[in-house]
Amino acid sequence: MKKIIIILLLGVFACENSKEAKLIHNLAHITTAKKLDSLLFVLDATLSLEKRYKKTYKSKGIHYNQIPIRELYTYEKEGGYIFYTDSIQPEGKTILKELVEDLGMYKKEVDAYNESDSLYTWKNKYREIELDNYKTNYESITYFFSETYKSPIANASENIKKYTTEPVYYLEVTSNYSKSVLLVNNVNVYETNDSYNKNFSLNKYLLNGNEVIEIAFLIPEKGKNIDELKLDVRLIKKIGKEKIVSKLIKKELLATDKLNEKKIVYTYENEIPYNIKGWAKGEDLSKVKNLERMIENLYKKLGESILKGDEETINKMMYQYEFENLQLKYDDSYEASRDKWVGWLANTLNTYKYTTSKDFKIEISPNKQLGYTYSEDLSNMLIITGKGESKSFDYYFYLPKGSNELKIIR
Amino acid sequence: MNYIYTLIILTFLYSCSTSNSRKDNTYISNLDKATEGKSLEEIKKDITETLASFKSVLKIYNNPLFKNEIKDIKEEEYEPIFVKDETLVKESLNQFSSGVVFTQSFDEYQNRINFRFKEDTKKAIKGLPKHIKETKEPFKVYYKEKDIKNDSIANYGVYFGIDNSFGKMNFIDSIKVKHTLKYVATYEEIELSKELPKIKYNGGEIILNNIEKNYVYFTTSDTIKSPIKIQAYNKEGKPLYRKSYSRSGFEESIGKEKMTRFVEFFEKLEEKLNNNKFSSVTDFKEYVKENISALDYFNDEDGYYHRYLYFKGNVDKVKLFFAKERKQKDTIFTAINTTKFSNKIMMPTKDSMLFFNKKLEQILRVKNTEQEQLSETFFEDANYYYHYDFDKKKIDTVLVYYLKAYKNGMVVIQENTIDDDYQLVDSENKKIKNKKYNYLNEVGNNLFGYRDTKAFFISETGTEKYLKNISKIEETNDDDISLVINDDEGSFNEKYGLLNNKGVVITPIIYARIYDFKEGIACVENSKGFYGGINKEGKVVIPFKYNESFRFVNGLALVELESITKVINKKGKTILGINSSENVEVKGEGVDRIFLFKNKKYNAKGNLISE
C-alpha cells in the first residue's frame, strides 16, 4: 500500500513538469505544511515524517519554476524550509523575479549589520518568505508556514478600522504638588503622593471623536490664581511620526467638596476617528450591590478559564479588551492579534494554579462607570503560576447595562 | 554508532602523529564495534553521515586563517624550557599525599564513585605530557561490611571529578589505588642548525633540509623513533612556541594529507556500498581491514619521515629530545568515602527510579519518570516539582512558582511569582513558620537569608541565627567556612572574619584581610599591617608579627620578619634563619623547593641536603 502511495505521489510531482523530465519537484507549489509533508515523503519515503524535518535534501529534481535548487533544508515539524540556488540561469532567470511574478512586490529590508545587503520579504497570514541574494548568482529563500488560529482574538485584526488620519494623543505632565490625581474624561488615570514628570497615552481613555475631552487634576490648593499653579501640562498629537503640540483650549479652577482641594480642568477638541463601545453603556457602579463579589468572580472566572484551557471563555472575556486595545493603536496587522492569542495560549499551557486577591480596595472613577481595584493581600488581583512561570493581571472593568457580570475593558 | 567511525579516523590520525609504529591498529579493532549487529544498509548510512562531517573538517584546513606561511616574526612568543620527566613525575606522585576522598552513588544496581582531593574538591589532577603513561588502578576495595575485594577490580576507573563505575551496588568504605607512571628517565639531545644540518643517529640519519625565519623542515630515517619533544630556539636561545591549530599540535601537512586520504577512502567505500559491491558485512569489514593500512602516512616511499614545522618566532636552531632510558615509578593512596547517606538513597534504572534505605532494602519504586532529585524528598521534571512521602508511598505535585534545595538540606519555595519572598519548607513539605526571606545566598556549603536588610545564618534544621555587624558574606577555599565582612566604616575599611558551618563566628571580624587556607592555615593581616596565621577552628596559630603575607607549602612557609626572610613551620617555630640577619632564599616550587641559607641547601621539608 505504501508503495502505491509513493508511486501516486511521484506521479503527481512528475506530471507537473513533464516537459523537463529532470526537474520534477517544483517548490513554487509547496505552500503549505501538508504539501511539504508530501514532498518529503516522495524524497525520502524510508524515513518517518518526524525524522524528515531538520534534514538537508540535494535531489537534482528540486526546482523553483525550472530554476534548479542546490539544497533544500527543512525546519522542525511544520516550521517551514529553506532552499538555495547558486548557478547562473538561462535568460537571467532568478527566483526573485519568479516570486514577484507569483506573489507581487516584495518589501525590502536593509541588513542592519551590512548595509549593502538586503532582504526581500513577502508576508501574509499564512506564510512568510525571505529572499537573500547577497552573493552573485546565489539566492537563499526561507519559507515559513505561519500557524493560523480560528479564535476571535487571533483574528481581531480583521475588524480593526483604518483611517486616513490616525491621531494618538499624549499628555506630558510636570506636577510639583506633593499629591495629585489625574482624571481623563472622569476616569482615574494616575494618583500619587509625590511630585512627578510623566507622559500619559490618552487614546485608551477615548471612546470616540465626538467628545470634548476633559483633563482634570485634583490638587491641594485653597484659593490660588489659575496662572500661579505648580503644574505644567502639554498635549501632544502624534500622527505617524509627526508630533504636533495641540492646544488645550480651556482652563478653569473649580472648587471641590473637599476644603483643601481644587480641581483644575483643561479641555480640548478630540479628533479621534474611531468609535468603540468601551464602558459607554455601563451601569453606575456606585449603585451596584455585591460589587466586591462580582469582582472576585470576574478574576476567578478568568483564572479558572486559563487553568482549564477554556479557550471559548477566554475569548468571551477578553475579546473586547484585546480588540479595543488594537483599535486605539490602529493596529490591523494579523501578527499583532495572532500574538495576543498566542500569549493567551501560552498562559493556558504553562499554568497549574491561579491565585486571586481576597482583600482589595475598589476605586470607582468619577464617571461611575469604570472600576479598578488595588490588591491588599497580593501583588496583583490575579496571579497565574506554573513551574518557573508566572503572570499577573489587573484590569479596569465595567458592568454592561442589564448584565450581572462585570466585563474587562482596559 | 556513527561516532565509532569518527573514532577510527581520530585514532588513526593521532597514532600516526605521535608514534611511528606501523602496528598501531586500534582503529581496526574499533571497526568490529562500528559494524556490530548492523546491516549493509545501516552501515551505508553511517558512512555517508561520517563522510559529511569529515568533509567539513577538511574545509577547515583550507581556511586561510589556519594557513601557515614562511615569514619573519616580529613579536615572538616563547614557551617554557623543556622540563625533564623526573620533576613532573615527582610532583605527580606526590599530589595525593594531602588525601583523597570520594562520594558514592548508585546507578543501574552499580556503584558510582567520584574521586576528589580532600583539601580542595575543585582541584584537578596534574596534567602530564602525552609520552608519560599514567595509570591509576584500584587494587583493594574495602566494603562497609568488612568485605575486601581485590580481584577483577583493575578495570574500575579512577578518574577525578567524574563518576566511575565500581562494581555491584554495595557501600564502599575506602579504596586503595596504585598510581603508576611510565616515563623517560634520560634523554638524548640532538641539536640541528644551519651549521650542523646532518647528524648520524641510531643507525639512521637526521637531516635539516630547511631552516628559514619561522619555518623548519627536517627528515629522519624511518628506522628512528619519533623524538619526544622538538624545541626550536631563536638566536638568544629562547624556546619558541610551535604554531598549531589543534590541541594535538600535529603539523598541517600531516593532518590535511591524512584527512584528504581518509575522505577519499570513505568516498570509495560509499560508492562501493551504493553499487552493492559487498556481499556481506564480513566482506565489507575485510575490505576495510585490507585497505585502511594502505593509508598509513608513514609508509613513505623514500624511507624518511618528513616534518614541516612553523613556530611563533624566528628559528636559529632545533633540539630533538629522544628517549634513552625509560623507567616506572608508583605510589599507593587510599581514598575515603565522605558520602552522607540518607535513609532514602536514590538509584535510577532504565525504566524506574528506585529508593533504598541504609540497609539497601528497596522502599519505593517510581516507574517511567524523568524526575531529578532536588533534596531527599523533593524532585522535579520539566513541568512540575514533586514531594515524595516515603511512609505513605505517595507522590504529591508541588504547585509553586519556584522550589530550590540547598546543600545543607533546606528547601525554599516562592509561592506564586518571582516577586514573592522565599519561604522555608521542611522535608515533609510543611512551611516553617515565620521563616520568610527577601532573598537567599548559598556560600560554599553555608546558607544565608536576608530579611529587611538583616542577614541570618540558616542551619540544616531551618533555625536562623541573626548575624550582627555582617554586611557581606563571601567564599573561602573551604566550603564549610565563610568569609564574613563588616563595611560599616566604608568599603575601603572593610573588616574580615570567619564563620563556620554552625553559624558561629570563629575568627572575630576585625582583620584587614584573610587569605585562602593553605595546608590548613590561612594567612591573616591585622589592622596594624602585621601578618599571622589562623587554623580552620579560627584560632591564631602563627603570631601577628610578620611583615608580608605567606603561605604554607610542604608544612613550611617563607616569612619576612623585620625585613629578614626566614622559614617557619606550622607551629610558628622558626626552622631556618633563627637570630640571623641573613635572608633565607627560596628556589623552585612544590616538592622541588630548595631553601638557600648561609651557603647551605635545604630541601622542601627544611632538611639539610648539601653544603
Coordinates of C-alpha atoms in Angstrom, one line a residue, chain B residues 153-599:
Chain B
I153 CA 38.7 -4.6 40.1
A154 CA 41.6 -3.4 38.0
N155 CA 39.3 -2.2 35.2
Y156 CA 37.4 0.2 37.5
G157 CA 38.2 3.7 36.5
V158 CA 39.9 6.2 38.9
Y159 CA 39.2 9.4 37.1
F160 CA 38.8 12.5 39.2
G161 CA 35.7 14.7 39.1
I162 CA 33.6 12.3 37.1
D163 CA 31.5 9.2 38.1
N164 CA 33.4 5.9 37.7
S165 CA 31.7 2.6 37.6
F166 CA 32.8 0.5 40.6
G167 CA 31.1 -2.9 40.6
K168 CA 27.8 -4.1 42.1
M169 CA 25.8 -1.9 44.4
N170 CA 27.3 -2.0 47.9
F171 CA 28.5 0.5 50.4
I172 CA 32.2 1.1 50.0
D173 CA 34.3 2.4 52.9
S174 CA 37.6 3.1 51.2
I175 CA 39.6 2.2 48.1
K176 CA 43.3 1.6 47.8
V177 CA 44.7 2.8 44.5
K178 CA 48.1 2.2 42.8
H179 CA 49.3 5.2 40.8
T180 CA 51.9 4.3 38.2
L181 CA 53.9 6.5 35.9
K182 CA 56.0 5.2 33.0
Y183 CA 58.3 7.9 31.9
V184 CA 61.6 8.8 30.2
A185 CA 64.3 8.8 32.8
T186 CA 67.1 10.0 30.5
Y187 CA 67.1 11.8 27.2
E188 CA 69.4 12.0 24.2
E189 CA 69.5 15.6 22.8
I190 CA 70.3 16.2 19.2
E191 CA 70.8 19.8 18.0
L192 CA 70.3 20.8 14.4
S193 CA 71.2 24.2 12.9
K194 CA 72.5 25.6 9.6
E195 CA 76.0 24.9 10.8
L196 CA 75.1 21.4 11.8
P197 CA 72.4 20.2 9.3
K198 CA 73.1 16.5 9.2
I199 CA 73.6 14.0 12.1
K200 CA 74.0 10.3 12.2
Y201 CA 71.9 8.8 14.9
N202 CA 70.8 5.3 15.9
G203 CA 71.8 3.7 12.7
G204 CA 70.0 6.3 10.6
E205 CA 70.3 10.0 9.9
I206 CA 68.6 13.3 10.7
I207 CA 68.8 16.0 8.0
L208 CA 67.8 19.6 8.4
N209 CA 66.6 20.4 4.9
N210 CA 65.5 24.0 5.5
I211 CA 65.5 26.4 8.4
E212 CA 64.2 29.8 7.4
K213 CA 62.5 32.5 9.5
N214 CA 59.7 30.7 11.4
Y215 CA 59.9 27.5 9.4
V216 CA 61.8 24.3 9.9
Y217 CA 61.8 21.3 7.6
F218 CA 63.7 18.2 8.6
T219 CA 63.7 14.5 7.8
T220 CA 64.6 11.4 9.9
S221 CA 65.2 7.9 8.6
D222 CA 62.2 5.7 9.2
T223 CA 64.2 3.5 11.4
I224 CA 64.5 6.3 14.0
K225 CA 61.6 6.6 16.5
S226 CA 59.9 9.9 16.9
P227 CA 61.5 12.4 19.2
I228 CA 59.6 13.0 22.5
K229 CA 60.0 16.7 22.1
I230 CA 61.0 19.1 19.3
Q231 CA 62.0 22.5 20.7
A232 CA 63.1 25.4 18.5
Y233 CA 65.2 28.4 19.8
N234 CA 65.8 31.9 18.5
K235 CA 69.2 33.5 18.3
E236 CA 69.2 34.4 22.1
G237 CA 68.4 30.7 22.9
K238 CA 64.8 31.4 23.9
P239 CA 62.4 28.5 23.2
L240 CA 59.7 29.3 20.7
Y241 CA 56.0 28.2 20.7
R242 CA 55.0 26.0 17.9
K243 CA 52.2 27.2 15.7
S244 CA 49.4 24.8 15.8
Y245 CA 45.7 25.0 15.3
S246 CA 44.7 21.9 17.1
R247 CA 45.3 20.7 20.6
S248 CA 47.3 17.7 19.4
G249 CA 49.5 20.1 17.6
F250 CA 50.4 17.9 14.6
E251 CA 51.7 19.6 11.5
E252 CA 49.3 20.9 9.0
S253 CA 50.8 18.8 6.2
I254 CA 50.2 15.6 8.1
G255 CA 46.7 16.4 9.2
K256 CA 45.5 17.7 5.9
E257 CA 47.0 14.9 3.8
K258 CA 45.7 12.2 6.1
M259 CA 42.3 13.7 6.2
T260 CA 42.1 14.1 2.5
R261 CA 43.1 10.4 2.0
F262 CA 40.6 9.4 4.6
V263 CA 37.8 11.3 2.9
E264 CA 38.8 9.7 -0.4
F265 CA 38.8 6.3 1.2
F266 CA 35.4 6.8 2.7
E267 CA 34.1 8.1 -0.6
K268 CA 35.3 5.0 -2.3
L269 CA 33.6 2.9 0.4
E270 CA 30.4 4.8 -0.1
E271 CA 30.5 4.3 -3.8
K272 CA 31.1 0.6 -3.4
L273 CA 28.2 0.3 -0.9
N274 CA 25.9 2.3 -3.3
N275 CA 26.8 -0.1 -6.1
N276 CA 26.2 -3.2 -3.9
K277 CA 29.8 -4.3 -4.3
F278 CA 29.9 -6.1 -0.9
S279 CA 28.1 -9.4 -0.5
S280 CA 28.0 -9.2 3.3
V281 CA 29.1 -7.2 6.3
T282 CA 32.1 -9.5 6.7
D283 CA 33.0 -8.8 3.1
F284 CA 32.8 -5.1 3.9
K285 CA 35.0 -5.5 7.0
E286 CA 37.6 -7.5 5.2
Y287 CA 37.8 -4.8 2.5
V288 CA 38.3 -2.1 5.1
K289 CA 40.9 -4.0 7.0
E290 CA 42.9 -4.7 3.9
N291 CA 42.8 -1.3 2.5
I292 CA 42.9 1.0 5.6
S293 CA 46.6 0.1 6.3
A294 CA 47.4 1.3 2.8
L295 CA 46.5 4.8 4.0
D296 CA 49.3 4.9 6.6
Y297 CA 51.0 8.2 6.1
F298 CA 54.3 6.9 7.3
N299 CA 54.6 4.3 4.6
D300 CA 56.7 6.8 2.8
E301 CA 58.4 5.7 -0.3
D302 CA 61.8 7.4 0.3
G303 CA 62.4 5.8 3.7
Y304 CA 62.3 9.1 5.6
Y305 CA 59.7 10.8 7.8
H306 CA 59.2 14.4 6.7
R307 CA 58.4 17.1 9.2
Y308 CA 57.3 20.7 8.3
L309 CA 57.0 22.9 11.3
Y310 CA 56.1 26.5 11.9
F311 CA 57.0 28.5 15.0
K312 CA 55.9 31.7 16.6
G313 CA 59.4 33.2 16.3
N314 CA 62.5 33.1 14.1
V315 CA 64.3 29.8 14.4
D316 CA 68.0 29.6 14.8
K317 CA 68.4 26.0 15.9
V318 CA 66.3 23.0 16.8
K319 CA 66.7 20.5 19.5
L320 CA 65.3 17.0 19.3
F321 CA 64.8 15.1 22.6
F322 CA 64.9 11.3 22.1
A323 CA 64.0 8.8 24.8
K324 CA 67.1 7.0 26.0
E325 CA 66.1 5.2 29.2
R326 CA 62.5 4.5 30.3
K327 CA 61.5 3.9 33.9
Q328 CA 58.5 3.3 36.0
K329 CA 57.6 4.7 39.5
D330 CA 54.5 4.1 41.5
T331 CA 52.8 5.1 44.7
I332 CA 49.7 4.0 46.7
F333 CA 47.0 6.1 48.1
T334 CA 43.8 5.4 49.9
A335 CA 40.6 7.2 49.1
I336 CA 38.0 7.6 51.8
N337 CA 34.2 7.7 51.3
T338 CA 32.7 11.0 52.5
T339 CA 29.1 10.4 51.3
K340 CA 26.5 11.1 53.9
F341 CA 23.9 8.5 53.0
S342 CA 20.3 9.3 53.9
N343 CA 17.6 6.7 54.5
K344 CA 16.3 7.4 51.0
I345 CA 19.0 6.5 48.6
M346 CA 18.0 7.0 45.0
M347 CA 19.0 4.8 42.2
P348 CA 17.9 5.3 38.6
T349 CA 17.3 2.3 36.3
K350 CA 16.3 2.2 32.7
D351 CA 12.5 2.4 33.4
S352 CA 12.2 3.4 37.0
M353 CA 13.6 5.3 40.0
L354 CA 14.3 3.1 43.0
F355 CA 14.8 4.1 46.6
F356 CA 16.7 2.2 49.2
N357 CA 17.1 2.6 53.0
K358 CA 20.5 2.4 54.7
K359 CA 20.3 -1.4 54.7
L360 CA 20.0 -1.2 50.9
E361 CA 16.4 -2.5 51.1
Q362 CA 14.1 -1.2 48.4
I363 CA 11.5 1.2 49.9
L364 CA 9.9 2.7 46.8
R365 CA 9.8 2.3 43.1
V366 CA 8.6 5.0 40.7
K367 CA 8.1 3.9 37.2
N368 CA 8.7 5.8 33.9
T369 CA 9.9 9.0 35.5
E370 CA 12.3 11.6 34.2
Q371 CA 12.4 13.3 37.5
E372 CA 15.6 14.6 39.1
Q373 CA 16.2 14.6 42.8
L374 CA 16.5 18.1 44.4
S375 CA 16.6 17.0 48.0
E376 CA 15.9 13.9 50.0
T377 CA 12.2 14.3 49.4
F378 CA 11.8 16.9 46.7
F379 CA 12.0 16.1 42.9
E380 CA 11.4 17.9 39.6
D381 CA 10.9 17.3 36.0
A382 CA 10.5 19.8 33.1
N383 CA 7.0 20.8 34.2
Y384 CA 6.5 20.2 37.9
Y385 CA 8.0 19.9 41.3
Y386 CA 7.2 16.8 43.4
H387 CA 7.2 15.8 47.0
Y388 CA 7.7 12.1 48.0
D389 CA 6.0 10.8 51.1
F390 CA 8.0 7.6 51.6
D391 CA 6.0 6.3 54.5
K392 CA 2.7 6.6 52.7
K393 CA 4.4 5.7 49.3
K394 CA 2.7 8.8 47.9
I395 CA 3.9 11.5 45.4
D396 CA 2.4 14.9 45.5
T397 CA 2.8 17.6 42.9
V398 CA 4.0 20.8 44.5
L399 CA 2.3 23.7 42.6
V400 CA 4.6 26.6 43.3
Y401 CA 6.4 29.1 41.1
Y402 CA 9.9 28.1 42.3
L403 CA 11.5 25.5 44.6
K404 CA 15.1 25.1 45.4
A405 CA 17.0 22.7 47.7
Y406 CA 20.3 23.9 49.2
K407 CA 23.4 21.8 50.1
N408 CA 22.5 21.9 53.9
G409 CA 19.2 20.1 53.1
M410 CA 17.0 23.2 53.4
V411 CA 14.3 23.7 50.8
V412 CA 12.7 27.1 49.9
I413 CA 9.7 27.9 47.7
Q414 CA 8.3 31.0 46.1
E415 CA 4.6 30.5 46.2
N416 CA 3.2 32.4 43.2
T417 CA 5.6 34.7 41.5
I418 CA 9.3 35.7 41.2
D419 CA 8.4 38.7 43.5
D420 CA 7.4 36.5 46.4
D421 CA 9.5 36.1 49.4
Y422 CA 11.4 32.8 49.9
Q423 CA 9.6 30.5 52.3
L424 CA 11.5 27.7 54.1
V425 CA 9.8 24.3 54.0
D426 CA 10.7 21.2 55.8
S427 CA 11.3 17.8 54.3
E428 CA 7.6 16.9 54.8
N429 CA 6.7 19.9 52.6
K430 CA 5.3 21.9 55.6
K431 CA 6.1 25.6 55.7
I432 CA 8.3 26.5 58.6
K433 CA 6.6 29.3 60.5
N434 CA 8.0 32.8 60.3
K435 CA 10.8 31.8 58.0
K436 CA 10.5 34.0 55.0
Y437 CA 13.4 35.8 53.4
N438 CA 13.7 38.6 50.8
Y439 CA 16.5 36.6 49.2
L440 CA 18.9 33.7 50.0
N441 CA 22.6 33.3 49.3
E442 CA 24.4 30.0 49.4
V443 CA 28.1 30.5 50.1
G444 CA 30.0 27.2 49.8
N445 CA 28.0 24.8 52.0
N446 CA 26.5 27.6 54.2
L447 CA 23.1 29.1 53.6
F448 CA 22.2 32.7 54.5
G449 CA 18.9 34.5 54.3
Y450 CA 18.2 38.2 54.2
R451 CA 15.2 39.9 55.6
D452 CA 14.7 43.7 55.8
T453 CA 18.5 44.2 55.2
K454 CA 19.4 41.9 58.1
A455 CA 21.5 38.7 57.4
F456 CA 20.7 35.4 59.0
F457 CA 22.6 32.1 59.0
I458 CA 20.2 29.2 58.3
S459 CA 21.1 25.9 59.8
E460 CA 20.3 22.5 58.3
T461 CA 17.3 22.2 60.6
G462 CA 16.0 25.6 59.5
T463 CA 16.7 27.5 62.6
E464 CA 18.1 31.0 62.0
K465 CA 20.8 33.0 63.6
Y466 CA 21.0 36.8 63.3
L467 CA 24.4 37.8 62.1
K468 CA 25.1 41.1 63.8
N469 CA 27.5 43.6 62.1
I470 CA 27.9 41.5 59.0
S471 CA 27.2 43.2 55.7
K472 CA 28.7 40.8 53.2
I473 CA 29.5 37.1 53.0
E474 CA 32.0 35.6 50.6
E475 CA 33.5 32.2 49.8
T476 CA 36.8 30.8 51.2
N477 CA 38.5 27.8 49.6
D478 CA 36.9 25.7 52.3
D479 CA 33.2 25.2 51.6
D480 CA 32.4 24.9 55.3
I481 CA 33.9 28.2 56.2
S482 CA 32.6 31.6 55.0
L483 CA 34.3 34.9 54.9
V484 CA 32.2 37.5 56.8
I485 CA 32.7 41.2 56.2
N486 CA 31.7 44.3 58.0
D487 CA 31.8 47.5 55.9
D488 CA 30.3 49.9 58.5
E489 CA 33.4 52.1 58.1
G490 CA 33.1 52.2 54.3
S491 CA 34.2 49.9 51.5
F492 CA 37.9 51.0 51.9
N493 CA 38.0 50.0 55.5
E494 CA 36.3 46.6 55.5
K495 CA 36.9 44.2 58.4
Y496 CA 37.1 40.5 57.8
G497 CA 36.3 37.4 60.0
L498 CA 35.3 33.8 59.5
L499 CA 32.1 31.9 60.2
N500 CA 31.8 28.1 60.4
N501 CA 29.1 25.7 59.2
K502 CA 27.3 26.1 62.6
G503 CA 26.9 29.8 62.1
V504 CA 29.5 30.6 64.7
V505 CA 32.0 33.4 64.1
I506 CA 35.2 31.6 64.7
T507 CA 37.5 34.4 63.8
P508 CA 36.4 37.8 65.0
I509 CA 35.5 40.4 62.3
I510 CA 38.5 42.7 63.0
Y511 CA 41.1 41.8 60.3
A512 CA 42.1 43.8 57.3
R513 CA 42.4 40.7 55.1
I514 CA 42.1 36.9 55.2
Y515 CA 43.8 34.8 52.5
D516 CA 42.9 31.3 51.3
F517 CA 43.7 28.3 53.5
K518 CA 46.9 26.5 52.5
E519 CA 47.6 23.2 54.2
G520 CA 45.1 24.1 56.9
I521 CA 46.3 27.6 57.7
A522 CA 45.1 30.9 56.4
C523 CA 47.4 33.9 56.4
V524 CA 45.7 36.9 58.0
E525 CA 46.6 40.6 58.0
N526 CA 45.6 42.5 61.2
S527 CA 44.6 46.2 61.4
K528 CA 48.2 47.2 62.1
G529 CA 49.5 45.6 58.9
F530 CA 51.2 42.6 60.5
Y531 CA 50.6 39.1 59.2
G532 CA 49.8 35.9 61.2
G533 CA 48.1 32.6 60.6
I534 CA 44.8 31.0 61.8
N535 CA 43.7 27.4 61.6
K536 CA 40.3 26.1 60.5
E537 CA 39.0 26.4 64.0
G538 CA 39.6 30.1 63.6
K539 CA 42.4 30.1 66.3
V540 CA 45.6 32.1 65.8
V541 CA 48.4 29.6 65.4
I542 CA 51.0 31.9 63.9
P543 CA 51.5 35.2 65.8
F544 CA 51.0 38.5 64.1
K545 CA 54.5 39.7 63.7
Y546 CA 55.4 39.2 60.1
N547 CA 55.7 42.0 57.5
E548 CA 54.5 40.1 54.4
S549 CA 51.8 37.6 53.6
F550 CA 52.9 33.9 53.4
R551 CA 51.5 30.5 52.6
F552 CA 52.5 27.0 53.7
V553 CA 53.9 24.5 51.2
N554 CA 55.0 21.1 52.4
G555 CA 54.5 22.3 56.0
L556 CA 56.8 25.3 55.8
A557 CA 56.3 29.0 55.0
L558 CA 58.8 31.6 53.9
V559 CA 58.1 34.7 56.1
E560 CA 59.5 38.2 56.4
L561 CA 60.3 39.4 59.9
E562 CA 61.8 42.9 60.2
S563 CA 62.9 42.8 56.6
I564 CA 64.7 39.4 57.0
T565 CA 63.2 36.3 55.3
K566 CA 63.0 33.2 57.5
V567 CA 61.3 29.8 57.3
I568 CA 58.7 28.8 59.9
N569 CA 56.7 25.6 60.5
K570 CA 53.0 25.3 61.2
K571 CA 53.6 25.8 64.9
G572 CA 55.2 29.1 64.2
K573 CA 58.6 27.9 65.1
T574 CA 61.5 29.3 63.1
I575 CA 63.2 26.4 61.2
L576 CA 65.7 28.4 59.2
G577 CA 67.1 31.9 60.0
I578 CA 66.9 31.9 63.8
N579 CA 68.5 35.1 65.2
S580 CA 70.1 35.8 61.9
S581 CA 70.3 38.9 59.8
E582 CA 70.9 36.9 56.7
N583 CA 68.0 36.1 54.4
V584 CA 66.7 32.7 53.5
E585 CA 66.3 32.4 49.8
V586 CA 63.9 30.0 48.0
K587 CA 64.2 28.4 44.6
G588 CA 61.8 26.1 42.7
E589 CA 58.3 25.1 43.5
G590 CA 56.4 22.3 45.3
V591 CA 58.4 19.3 46.3
D592 CA 61.4 20.7 44.4
R593 CA 61.5 23.8 46.6
I594 CA 65.0 24.4 47.8
F595 CA 65.9 26.9 50.6
L596 CA 69.3 28.5 50.5
F597 CA 70.7 29.8 53.8
K598 CA 74.3 30.7 54.7
N599 CA 75.6 28.8 51.6

